[in-house]
Coordinates of C-alpha atoms (C1' of nucleotides) in Angstrom, one line a residue:
Chain A
M1 CA -19.4 -9.1 -22.7
S2 CA -15.7 -9.1 -23.4
T3 CA -13.8 -5.9 -22.7
T4 CA -11.5 -6.4 -25.6
S5 CA -13.9 -6.6 -28.6
T6 CA -15.8 -3.6 -29.7
I7 CA -15.2 -0.9 -27.2
A8 CA -17.9 1.1 -25.4
V9 CA -17.8 4.9 -25.7
P10 CA -19.3 7.4 -23.3
P11 CA -22.5 9.1 -24.4
A12 CA -22.4 12.7 -25.6
K13 CA -24.0 14.0 -22.4
C14 CA -22.7 13.1 -19.0
L15 CA -26.2 13.2 -17.7
H16 CA -26.9 10.0 -19.5
C17 CA -23.7 8.3 -18.5
K18 CA -24.2 4.8 -17.1
V19 CA -21.1 5.0 -14.9
R20 CA -21.9 8.4 -13.5
K21 CA -23.6 6.9 -10.4
L22 CA -20.2 5.3 -9.6
A23 CA -18.1 8.2 -10.7
L24 CA -16.9 11.5 -9.5
F25 CA -19.9 13.5 -10.7
Q26 CA -22.7 11.4 -9.1
P27 CA -23.8 13.7 -6.4
L28 CA -24.6 16.6 -8.7
M29 CA -28.1 17.8 -9.5
E30 CA -29.1 17.6 -13.2
T31 CA -28.5 21.3 -13.9
E32 CA -25.0 21.0 -12.2
I33 CA -24.1 18.1 -14.4
H34 CA -24.4 20.3 -17.5
A35 CA -22.1 22.8 -15.8
A36 CA -19.6 20.1 -14.9
Q37 CA -19.7 18.8 -18.4
K38 CA -18.1 22.0 -19.6
Y39 CA -15.0 21.0 -17.8
K40 CA -14.6 17.8 -19.6
S41 CA -12.2 18.2 -22.4
G42 CA -13.0 15.1 -24.4
N43 CA -12.9 11.3 -24.6
Q44 CA -9.9 9.1 -25.2
L45 CA -9.9 5.6 -26.8
L46 CA -6.8 3.5 -26.3
P47 CA -5.7 0.0 -27.3
P48 CA -4.4 -2.5 -24.7
G49 CA -1.0 -1.7 -23.3
S50 CA -1.2 2.0 -23.7
V51 CA 0.4 4.2 -21.1
I52 CA -2.2 6.7 -19.9
Y53 CA 0.2 8.7 -17.8
H54 CA 3.8 8.2 -16.8
Q55 CA 5.6 8.4 -13.4
G56 CA 7.4 11.7 -13.2
H57 CA 5.7 13.4 -16.1
P58 CA 3.6 16.6 -15.5
N59 CA 0.1 15.9 -14.4
E60 CA -2.2 17.7 -16.8
N61 CA -5.5 15.7 -16.7
V62 CA -7.5 13.5 -14.5
Y63 CA -9.6 10.7 -16.1
T64 CA -12.7 8.8 -15.4
L65 CA -12.4 5.3 -16.7
F66 CA -15.5 4.6 -18.7
S67 CA -14.8 1.1 -19.8
G68 CA -12.0 -1.4 -19.7
W69 CA -9.2 -2.2 -17.2
V70 CA -6.3 -0.1 -16.1
Y71 CA -3.5 -0.8 -13.7
L72 CA -1.4 1.7 -11.7
Y73 CA 2.2 0.8 -11.0
K74 CA 5.6 2.0 -10.0
D75 CA 8.8 1.0 -11.7
L76 CA 11.7 0.5 -9.3
D77 CA 14.2 -0.5 -12.0
E78 CA 14.4 -2.5 -15.2
K79 CA 13.4 -5.7 -13.5
R80 CA 11.2 -4.7 -10.7
R81 CA 7.8 -3.0 -10.6
Q82 CA 5.0 -2.8 -8.1
I83 CA 1.4 -2.8 -9.2
L84 CA -0.5 -0.5 -6.8
D85 CA -4.0 -1.0 -7.9
F86 CA -6.3 -2.0 -10.7
A87 CA -8.9 0.6 -11.9
L88 CA -12.3 -0.5 -13.1
P89 CA -15.1 1.4 -14.9
G90 CA -16.2 4.4 -12.9
D91 CA -12.9 4.8 -11.1
L92 CA -11.0 8.1 -11.2
L93 CA -7.4 8.2 -12.4
G94 CA -4.6 10.6 -12.2
F95 CA -5.6 12.7 -9.2
H96 CA -2.8 13.2 -6.8
G97 CA -3.7 16.1 -4.7
D98 CA -2.0 18.7 -6.9
M99 CA -4.7 20.6 -8.7
E100 CA -2.1 21.8 -11.1
G101 CA 1.6 21.8 -11.7
G102 CA 2.5 18.5 -10.1
T103 CA 3.9 15.3 -11.5
H104 CA 2.6 11.8 -11.5
P105 CA 4.0 9.7 -8.6
H106 CA 3.2 6.5 -10.6
S107 CA 2.2 5.3 -14.0
A108 CA -1.0 4.0 -15.5
Q109 CA -1.4 1.6 -18.3
S110 CA -4.4 -0.1 -20.0
L111 CA -4.7 -3.9 -19.9
T112 CA -7.6 -3.9 -22.3
S113 CA -9.0 -1.4 -24.8
V114 CA -10.2 1.4 -22.7
S115 CA -12.3 4.6 -23.1
L116 CA -11.7 7.5 -20.8
C117 CA -13.3 10.8 -20.0
V118 CA -10.7 13.5 -19.8
F119 CA -10.8 16.5 -17.4
P120 CA -7.9 19.1 -17.4
S121 CA -6.6 19.2 -13.8
T122 CA -6.2 23.0 -14.1
N123 CA -9.9 23.4 -14.0
L124 CA -10.4 21.3 -10.9
L125 CA -9.8 24.1 -8.4
R126 CA -12.4 26.4 -10.0
L127 CA -14.8 23.5 -10.4
F128 CA -14.6 22.6 -6.7
R129 CA -15.1 26.1 -5.6
K130 CA -18.2 26.3 -7.6
H131 CA -19.5 22.9 -6.4
P132 CA -18.3 22.0 -2.9
K133 CA -20.1 18.7 -3.0
L134 CA -17.8 17.6 -5.8
G135 CA -14.8 18.5 -3.6
I136 CA -16.2 16.5 -0.7
R137 CA -16.8 13.6 -3.0
L138 CA -13.3 13.7 -4.4
T139 CA -12.0 13.6 -0.8
W140 CA -14.1 10.7 -0.1
M141 CA -12.8 8.8 -3.1
T142 CA -9.2 9.6 -2.3
A143 CA -9.8 8.3 1.3
S144 CA -11.3 5.1 -0.2
D145 CA -8.2 4.6 -2.3
N146 CA -6.3 5.0 0.9
A147 CA -8.3 2.3 2.7
L148 CA -7.7 0.0 -0.2
A149 CA -4.0 0.7 -0.2
H150 CA -3.9 -0.1 3.5
E151 CA -5.6 -3.4 2.9
H152 CA -3.0 -4.2 0.3
L153 CA -0.3 -3.3 2.7
A154 CA -1.6 -5.8 5.2
S155 CA -1.6 -8.4 2.5
L156 CA 1.9 -7.8 1.3
G157 CA 3.3 -7.5 4.8
R158 CA 1.6 -10.2 6.7
R159 CA -0.1 -12.8 4.5
S160 CA 1.1 -16.0 2.8
A161 CA 1.3 -16.3 -1.0
R162 CA -2.0 -18.2 -1.2
D163 CA -3.9 -15.7 0.9
R164 CA -2.4 -12.7 -0.9
I165 CA -3.4 -14.1 -4.3
A166 CA -6.9 -15.2 -3.1
H167 CA -7.4 -11.8 -1.6
L168 CA -6.6 -10.0 -4.8
L169 CA -8.9 -12.2 -6.8
L170 CA -11.7 -11.8 -4.3
E171 CA -11.2 -8.0 -4.2
L172 CA -11.4 -7.7 -8.0
F173 CA -14.3 -10.1 -8.1
Y174 CA -16.4 -8.1 -5.7
R175 CA -15.4 -4.7 -7.1
L176 CA -16.4 -5.8 -10.6
R177 CA -19.5 -7.5 -9.2
Q178 CA -20.8 -4.4 -7.5
R179 CA -20.8 -2.4 -10.7
Q180 CA -22.6 -5.1 -12.8
P181 CA -26.4 -4.6 -12.6
E182 CA -26.9 -8.3 -13.6
P183 CA -24.0 -10.5 -12.4
T184 CA -23.4 -13.8 -14.1
E185 CA -25.1 -16.8 -12.5
D186 CA -21.9 -18.9 -12.3
N187 CA -19.9 -16.3 -10.3
S188 CA -17.6 -15.6 -13.2
I189 CA -16.0 -12.3 -14.2
D190 CA -14.0 -11.0 -17.1
F191 CA -10.4 -11.2 -16.0
P192 CA -7.8 -9.9 -18.4
V193 CA -4.9 -10.0 -15.8
T194 CA -1.8 -12.1 -16.5
Q195 CA -0.1 -14.1 -13.8
E196 CA 2.9 -11.8 -14.1
M197 CA 0.7 -8.9 -13.2
I198 CA -0.8 -10.7 -10.3
G199 CA 2.8 -11.3 -9.1
D200 CA 3.7 -7.7 -9.5
A201 CA 0.6 -6.7 -7.5
V202 CA 1.1 -9.1 -4.6
G203 CA 4.9 -9.1 -4.4
L204 CA 5.6 -12.6 -5.8
T205 CA 7.2 -14.2 -8.8
A206 CA 5.1 -15.1 -11.8
I207 CA 6.3 -18.7 -11.3
H208 CA 5.2 -18.9 -7.7
V209 CA 1.9 -17.2 -8.7
N210 CA 1.4 -20.0 -11.2
R211 CA 2.0 -22.8 -8.6
T212 CA -0.3 -21.2 -6.1
L213 CA -3.1 -20.6 -8.6
M214 CA -2.6 -24.3 -9.6
E215 CA -3.1 -25.3 -6.0
L216 CA -6.2 -23.1 -5.6
R217 CA -7.6 -24.5 -8.8
R218 CA -6.9 -28.1 -7.9
A219 CA -8.6 -27.5 -4.5
G220 CA -11.7 -26.2 -6.5
W221 CA -11.6 -22.7 -5.1
I222 CA -11.2 -21.0 -8.4
E223 CA -11.1 -21.6 -12.2
I224 CA -9.3 -19.5 -14.8
K225 CA -9.9 -20.1 -18.5
S226 CA -9.4 -17.7 -21.4
K227 CA -9.5 -14.5 -19.5
T228 CA -12.4 -15.6 -17.4
L229 CA -12.2 -16.0 -13.6
T230 CA -14.8 -18.1 -11.8
I231 CA -15.0 -18.3 -8.0
P232 CA -17.7 -20.9 -7.3
D233 CA -18.1 -20.0 -3.7
P234 CA -16.6 -16.6 -3.0
D235 CA -18.0 -16.3 0.5
A236 CA -16.5 -19.6 1.5
L237 CA -13.1 -18.7 0.0
G238 CA -13.3 -15.3 1.8
E239 CA -14.0 -17.2 5.0
L240 CA -11.0 -19.5 4.5
I241 CA -8.5 -16.7 4.0
G242 CA -9.9 -14.0 6.3
F243 CA -11.2 -11.7 3.6
N244 CA -13.4 -8.9 4.9
R245 CA -16.0 -8.1 2.3
H246 CA -16.7 -4.9 4.2
T247 CA -13.4 -3.4 3.2
I248 CA -14.5 -3.2 -0.4
T249 CA -16.4 0.1 0.0
P250 CA -18.6 0.9 -2.9
R251 CA -15.8 3.0 -4.3
A252 CA -17.9 5.8 -5.5
M253 CA -21.1 6.2 -3.6
I254 CA -21.4 9.1 -1.2
Chain B
M1 CA 14.3 17.2 23.2
S2 CA 12.9 13.9 24.3
T3 CA 9.3 13.2 23.5
T4 CA 8.8 11.1 26.6
S5 CA 9.7 13.6 29.4
T6 CA 7.5 16.6 30.1
I7 CA 4.9 16.7 27.4
A8 CA 4.3 19.8 25.3
V9 CA 0.7 21.1 25.2
P10 CA -1.0 23.1 22.5
P11 CA -1.5 26.9 23.2
A12 CA -4.9 28.2 24.1
K13 CA -5.3 29.8 20.7
C14 CA -4.8 27.9 17.4
L15 CA -3.5 31.2 16.0
H16 CA -0.3 30.8 18.0
C17 CA 0.1 27.1 17.4
K18 CA 3.6 26.1 16.3
V19 CA 2.5 23.1 14.3
R20 CA -0.3 25.0 12.5
K21 CA 2.0 25.7 9.5
L22 CA 2.2 21.9 9.0
A23 CA -1.3 21.1 10.0
L24 CA -4.8 21.1 8.6
F25 CA -5.6 24.7 9.3
Q26 CA -2.5 26.3 7.9
P27 CA -4.1 28.0 4.8
L28 CA -6.6 30.0 6.7
M29 CA -6.5 33.7 7.3
E30 CA -6.2 35.0 10.8
T31 CA -9.9 35.7 11.2
E32 CA -10.8 32.3 9.8
I33 CA -8.6 30.6 12.4
H34 CA -10.7 32.0 15.1
A35 CA -13.8 30.7 13.4
A36 CA -12.2 27.3 12.9
Q37 CA -11.1 27.2 16.5
K38 CA -14.8 27.0 17.5
Y39 CA -14.9 23.5 15.9
K40 CA -12.1 22.2 18.1
S41 CA -13.6 20.4 21.1
G42 CA -10.5 20.2 23.2
N43 CA -7.1 18.7 23.9
Q44 CA -6.1 15.2 24.8
L45 CA -3.0 14.2 26.7
L46 CA -2.2 10.5 26.6
P47 CA 0.6 8.3 28.0
P48 CA 2.6 5.9 25.8
G49 CA 0.7 2.9 24.6
S50 CA -2.8 4.5 24.6
V51 CA -5.2 3.5 21.9
I52 CA -6.5 6.7 20.3
Y53 CA -9.1 5.0 18.2
H54 CA -9.9 1.4 17.5
Q55 CA -10.4 -0.5 14.3
G56 CA -14.2 -1.0 13.8
H57 CA -15.3 1.5 16.4
P58 CA -17.4 4.5 15.4
N59 CA -15.5 7.4 14.1
E60 CA -16.4 10.4 16.2
N61 CA -13.3 12.7 16.1
V62 CA -10.4 13.6 13.9
Y63 CA -7.2 14.6 15.6
T64 CA -4.2 16.8 14.9
L65 CA -1.1 15.4 16.6
F66 CA 0.5 18.2 18.5
S67 CA 3.5 16.3 19.9
G68 CA 4.7 12.8 20.2
W69 CA 4.6 9.7 18.0
V70 CA 1.6 7.6 17.0
Y71 CA 1.4 4.5 14.8
L72 CA -1.5 3.3 12.7
Y73 CA -2.1 -0.4 12.4
K74 CA -4.4 -3.2 11.4
D75 CA -4.7 -6.4 13.5
L76 CA -5.2 -9.5 11.3
D77 CA -5.4 -11.9 14.3
E78 CA -3.8 -12.4 17.6
K79 CA -0.3 -12.9 16.2
R80 CA -0.2 -10.8 13.1
R81 CA -0.5 -7.0 12.7
Q82 CA 0.5 -4.6 10.0
I83 CA 1.7 -1.1 10.8
L84 CA 0.4 1.2 8.1
D85 CA 2.2 4.4 9.0
F86 CA 3.7 6.5 11.7
A87 CA 2.2 9.9 12.5
L88 CA 4.4 12.8 13.6
P89 CA 3.6 16.2 15.0
G90 CA 1.3 18.2 12.6
D91 CA -0.2 15.1 11.1
L92 CA -3.9 14.5 10.9
L93 CA -5.3 11.4 12.4
G94 CA -8.7 9.6 12.1
F95 CA -10.0 11.0 8.9
H96 CA -11.3 8.3 6.6
G97 CA -13.6 10.0 4.2
D98 CA -16.8 9.6 6.2
M99 CA -17.7 13.0 7.6
E100 CA -19.9 11.2 10.2
G101 CA -21.3 7.9 10.9
G102 CA -18.4 5.7 9.7
T103 CA -16.1 3.3 11.6
H104 CA -12.4 3.3 11.8
P105 CA -10.7 1.0 9.2
H106 CA -7.6 0.7 11.4
S107 CA -6.4 1.5 14.9
A108 CA -4.1 4.2 16.2
Q109 CA -1.9 3.9 19.3
S110 CA 0.7 6.3 20.9
L111 CA 4.3 5.2 21.2
T112 CA 5.2 8.1 23.4
S113 CA 3.3 10.5 25.5
V114 CA 1.2 12.5 23.0
S115 CA -0.9 15.6 23.0
L116 CA -3.7 15.8 20.5
C117 CA -6.2 18.5 19.3
V118 CA -9.6 17.0 19.0
F119 CA -12.2 18.0 16.3
P120 CA -15.6 16.3 16.2
S121 CA -16.0 14.8 12.8
T122 CA -19.7 15.7 12.7
N123 CA -18.7 19.3 12.3
L124 CA -16.4 18.7 9.4
L125 CA -19.0 19.0 6.7
R126 CA -20.2 22.4 7.9
L127 CA -16.7 23.5 8.4
F128 CA -15.7 22.7 4.9
R129 CA -18.7 24.3 3.3
K130 CA -17.8 27.5 5.1
H131 CA -14.2 27.3 4.2
P132 CA -13.6 25.5 0.9
K133 CA -9.8 26.0 1.2
L134 CA -9.9 23.7 4.2
G135 CA -11.6 21.0 2.2
I136 CA -9.0 21.3 -0.6
R137 CA -6.3 21.1 1.9
L138 CA -7.8 18.0 3.5
T139 CA -8.0 16.4 0.1
W140 CA -4.4 17.2 -0.5
M141 CA -3.3 15.7 2.7
T142 CA -5.3 12.5 2.0
A143 CA -3.7 12.3 -1.4
S144 CA -0.3 12.6 0.3
D145 CA -1.1 9.8 2.6
N146 CA -1.9 7.8 -0.5
A147 CA 1.4 8.5 -2.1
L148 CA 3.1 7.4 1.0
A149 CA 1.1 4.2 1.2
H150 CA 2.0 3.5 -2.4
E151 CA 5.7 4.0 -1.5
H152 CA 5.3 1.5 1.3
L153 CA 3.6 -1.0 -1.0
A154 CA 6.6 -0.9 -3.4
S155 CA 8.8 -1.5 -0.4
L156 CA 6.9 -4.5 0.9
G157 CA 6.3 -6.0 -2.5
R158 CA 9.6 -5.6 -4.2
R159 CA 12.5 -4.7 -1.8
S160 CA 14.9 -6.8 0.2
A161 CA 14.8 -6.8 4.0
R162 CA 17.8 -4.4 4.2
D163 CA 16.3 -2.0 1.7
R164 CA 12.9 -2.0 3.3
I165 CA 14.3 -1.2 6.8
A166 CA 16.7 1.4 5.5
H167 CA 13.8 3.0 3.6
L168 CA 11.7 3.2 6.7
L169 CA 14.5 4.7 8.7
L170 CA 15.2 7.3 6.0
E171 CA 11.6 8.2 5.6
L172 CA 11.1 8.8 9.3
F173 CA 14.4 10.6 9.4
Y174 CA 13.5 13.1 6.7
R175 CA 9.9 13.5 7.8
L176 CA 11.0 14.4 11.3
R177 CA 13.8 16.5 10.0
Q178 CA 11.6 18.7 7.9
R179 CA 9.5 19.7 10.9
Q180 CA 12.5 20.6 13.0
P181 CA 13.5 24.2 12.6
E182 CA 17.0 23.5 13.9
P183 CA 18.1 19.9 13.1
T184 CA 20.8 18.3 15.2
E185 CA 24.3 18.6 13.8
D186 CA 25.1 14.9 14.0
N187 CA 22.1 13.8 11.9
S188 CA 20.4 12.1 14.8
I189 CA 16.7 12.0 15.6
D190 CA 14.6 10.9 18.5
F191 CA 13.4 7.4 17.7
P192 CA 11.1 5.6 20.1
V193 CA 10.3 2.7 17.7
T194 CA 11.0 -0.9 18.8
Q195 CA 12.4 -3.5 16.5
E196 CA 9.2 -5.4 16.7
M197 CA 7.3 -2.3 15.4
I198 CA 9.8 -1.9 12.5
G199 CA 9.1 -5.6 11.7
D200 CA 5.3 -5.0 11.7
A201 CA 5.8 -2.0 9.5
V202 CA 8.0 -3.6 6.8
G203 CA 6.6 -7.1 7.0
L204 CA 9.5 -8.9 8.7
T205 CA 10.1 -10.7 12.0
A206 CA 11.6 -8.8 14.9
I207 CA 14.5 -11.3 14.8
H208 CA 15.3 -10.6 11.2
V209 CA 14.9 -6.9 11.7
N210 CA 17.5 -7.2 14.5
R211 CA 20.0 -9.1 12.3
T212 CA 19.5 -6.6 9.5
L213 CA 19.9 -3.6 11.7
M214 CA 23.1 -5.2 13.1
E215 CA 24.4 -5.5 9.5
L216 CA 23.6 -1.8 8.8
R217 CA 25.2 -0.8 12.0
R218 CA 28.3 -2.8 11.5
A219 CA 28.6 -1.3 8.0
G220 CA 28.5 2.1 9.6
W221 CA 25.3 3.2 7.9
I222 CA 23.3 3.8 11.0
E223 CA 23.6 3.9 14.8
I224 CA 20.8 3.2 17.3
K225 CA 21.3 3.9 21.0
S226 CA 18.7 4.5 23.7
K227 CA 15.9 5.6 21.5
T228 CA 18.1 7.8 19.3
L229 CA 18.7 7.1 15.6
T230 CA 21.8 8.5 13.9
I231 CA 22.3 8.3 10.1
P232 CA 25.7 9.8 9.5
D233 CA 25.3 10.1 5.7
P234 CA 21.6 9.9 4.9
D235 CA 22.1 11.0 1.3
A236 CA 24.7 8.2 0.6
L237 CA 22.4 5.6 2.3
G238 CA 19.5 6.8 0.2
E239 CA 21.7 6.5 -2.9
L240 CA 22.7 2.9 -1.9
I241 CA 19.1 1.7 -1.6
G242 CA 17.4 3.7 -4.2
F243 CA 15.5 6.0 -1.9
N244 CA 13.9 9.0 -3.6
R245 CA 13.9 11.9 -1.2
H246 CA 11.4 13.6 -3.4
T247 CA 8.7 11.1 -2.4
I248 CA 8.6 12.6 1.0
T249 CA 6.3 15.5 0.2
P250 CA 6.2 18.1 2.9
R251 CA 3.2 16.4 4.3
A252 CA 1.2 19.5 5.1
M253 CA 2.1 22.5 3.0
I254 CA -0.3 23.5 0.3
Chain C
dC1 C1' 16.6 -6.6 43.4
dG2 C1' 13.4 -9.0 40.7
dC3 C1' 10.2 -8.7 37.0
dG4 C1' 9.0 -7.6 32.2
dC5 C1' 10.1 -5.8 28.0
dC6 C1' 13.5 -5.4 24.5
dG7 C1' 17.6 -6.7 22.0
dT8 C1' 20.9 -10.3 20.6
dT9 C1' 22.5 -14.7 18.9
dG10 C1' 22.5 -19.6 17.2
dA11 C1' 20.7 -23.7 14.5
dG12 C1' 17.6 -25.7 11.3
dC13 C1' 13.8 -25.5 8.3
dC14 C1' 10.6 -23.9 4.7
dC15 C1' 8.4 -20.8 1.5
dG16 C1' 9.3 -18.5 -2.3
dT17 C1' 13.2 -17.5 -5.7
dT18 C1' 16.2 -18.4 -9.5
dC19 C1' 17.5 -20.7 -13.6
dA20 C1' 16.1 -23.6 -17.3
dA21 C1' 13.1 -25.5 -20.6
dA22 C1' 9.0 -27.0 -22.8
dA23 C1' 4.0 -26.6 -23.7
dA24 C1' 0.1 -23.9 -24.7
dG25 C1' -2.2 -20.0 -26.2
dT26 C1' -2.7 -15.5 -29.3
dG27 C1' -2.1 -12.6 -33.0
dT28 C1' -0.2 -11.7 -37.7
dG29 C1' 0.5 -12.1 -42.5
dG30 C1' 0.6 -15.0 -46.5
Chain D
dC1 C1' -6.2 -22.2 -43.1
dC2 C1' -1.5 -22.6 -42.0
dA3 C1' 3.2 -20.9 -40.6
dC4 C1' 5.6 -18.1 -37.7
dA5 C1' 6.7 -15.2 -33.8
dC6 C1' 5.7 -13.9 -29.4
dT7 C1' 3.6 -13.9 -25.1
dT8 C1' 1.8 -16.6 -21.4
dT9 C1' 1.4 -20.7 -18.7
dT10 C1' 3.3 -24.8 -16.8
dT11 C1' 6.7 -27.9 -14.7
dG12 C1' 11.3 -29.4 -12.6
dA13 C1' 15.4 -28.8 -9.7
dA14 C1' 18.3 -26.5 -6.6
dC15 C1' 19.2 -22.5 -3.9
dG16 C1' 18.7 -19.0 -0.3
dG17 C1' 16.5 -15.2 2.4
dG18 C1' 13.7 -14.9 6.0
dC19 C1' 11.2 -17.7 9.5
dT20 C1' 10.7 -20.6 13.7
dC21 C1' 12.1 -22.2 18.0
dA22 C1' 15.0 -21.6 21.8
dA23 C1' 17.9 -19.3 24.9
dC24 C1' 20.5 -15.6 27.0
dG25 C1' 21.8 -10.7 28.1
dG26 C1' 20.6 -6.0 29.1
dC27 C1' 18.0 -2.2 30.7
dG28 C1' 14.3 0.4 33.0
dC29 C1' 11.1 0.4 36.6
dG30 C1' 8.5 -0.7 40.8

DNA sequence: CGCGCCGTTGAGCCCGTTCAAAAAGTGTGG
DNA sequence: CCACACTTTTTGAACGGGCTCAACGGCGCG
């Protein structure tokens, strides 16, 4: 259950991959998957806190996150950073429009142990010429990321601290939910996110995040214990803060 | 010069379009442009304040903005809205990943008189199958939008009122600049944006926007007079607030 | 010239910050 | 299993940036 203990590794054949249905290569036919697999250059296993790619460095690979949590962020200076998004299993990392020769506009770091499937970005152009469906799918995923970023903008720009935080929790709750075949009965998810990260994601101090979480907890809306988040009644909480479940598009289904 | 007086209209043939080099169809060969033109369903001329498409309504067209200013926004409720982005000539509007059958995740409204080229989104899939380069270009543009949204997130999350506002002004300044073949000598641009819109874009009250603009003006950094913005020394201002000119990718060049 | 939108200014309040410190995990090596 | 270091969470007190409420001035347009 925990993402931090023994770490899951992708199977030898993409065909049998359990996150494929969420991931970039879902719409391919069986024979096409074998072709696509040739483009994969390997797996990567990383401990918590590893930098997967760094702001400003050349963009050489794109990754499909197979297991674990990753966060994407921008450093403004020594003291300030903005977390742009959290990536969950099945999500694509490191694609920024340049098929080759570009640099990363932000950084990505693992919060837990993670395993990644690596695809050299130099090959993408060829791959998409051969399989237009893949290109369309990539476009769709990029547009979904956009919709999510816009949702986050509305949060940071126009919502109170409580609503921003609750929004983030609900978003992650539902996103994680929709990729679990058998969700837990008590509405709890694995949640390896520190309060400081929450603050960096929603534009608040860790201290104020703490106070606000306390408030949500005392009101019975949420519970956080040893890296587990429980939201007893997510729909009611969503109602309270104006969370639109519909904005969480199934990130990776065409 | 003004965008609000007599309004420019696209030429009959896309081949001769002056914004094509910025726009979606730039990478096509001459013969391909004629083919692509068949997909265009017409032009649209709209007065200031027109809703081009509306949050939640079915997504039937994508648009290339030929002239004028447009802003994209989300309404949270009666009192609160978040402006996500401003669109300038050459920018693509209304593409959200669904080639057909989806709904708009946000709204778009004209600030000035605008003219638009309309493409039915139902045709996009066929179009991109026929011309893979177009698909790749679309992906690239969507990814650029993403990078911009991420930049905005960092602003709203981690910057002061002054820096947010200056950032927005500089961004629009440079974006408009890079599509003017002959920029004005005095570093001024046409700027039909109200202070309330600035507030809705950077997450502040119109009142506080006013005070902050006053401060920037009194310090000599900017000047705003009758819908004209002047930034005497944009590079120095960028230096002051940590603006990275590099993040303004030439929105539409592959 | 009168109406509506936009910009400007003042006064007071409040949400979220800053600074400071202690308590409660978490992981490591002996 | 404990000791130690380090990270994360929690709480308090005081400050301040940005908000709210209120009013007035200016400009464009019918």
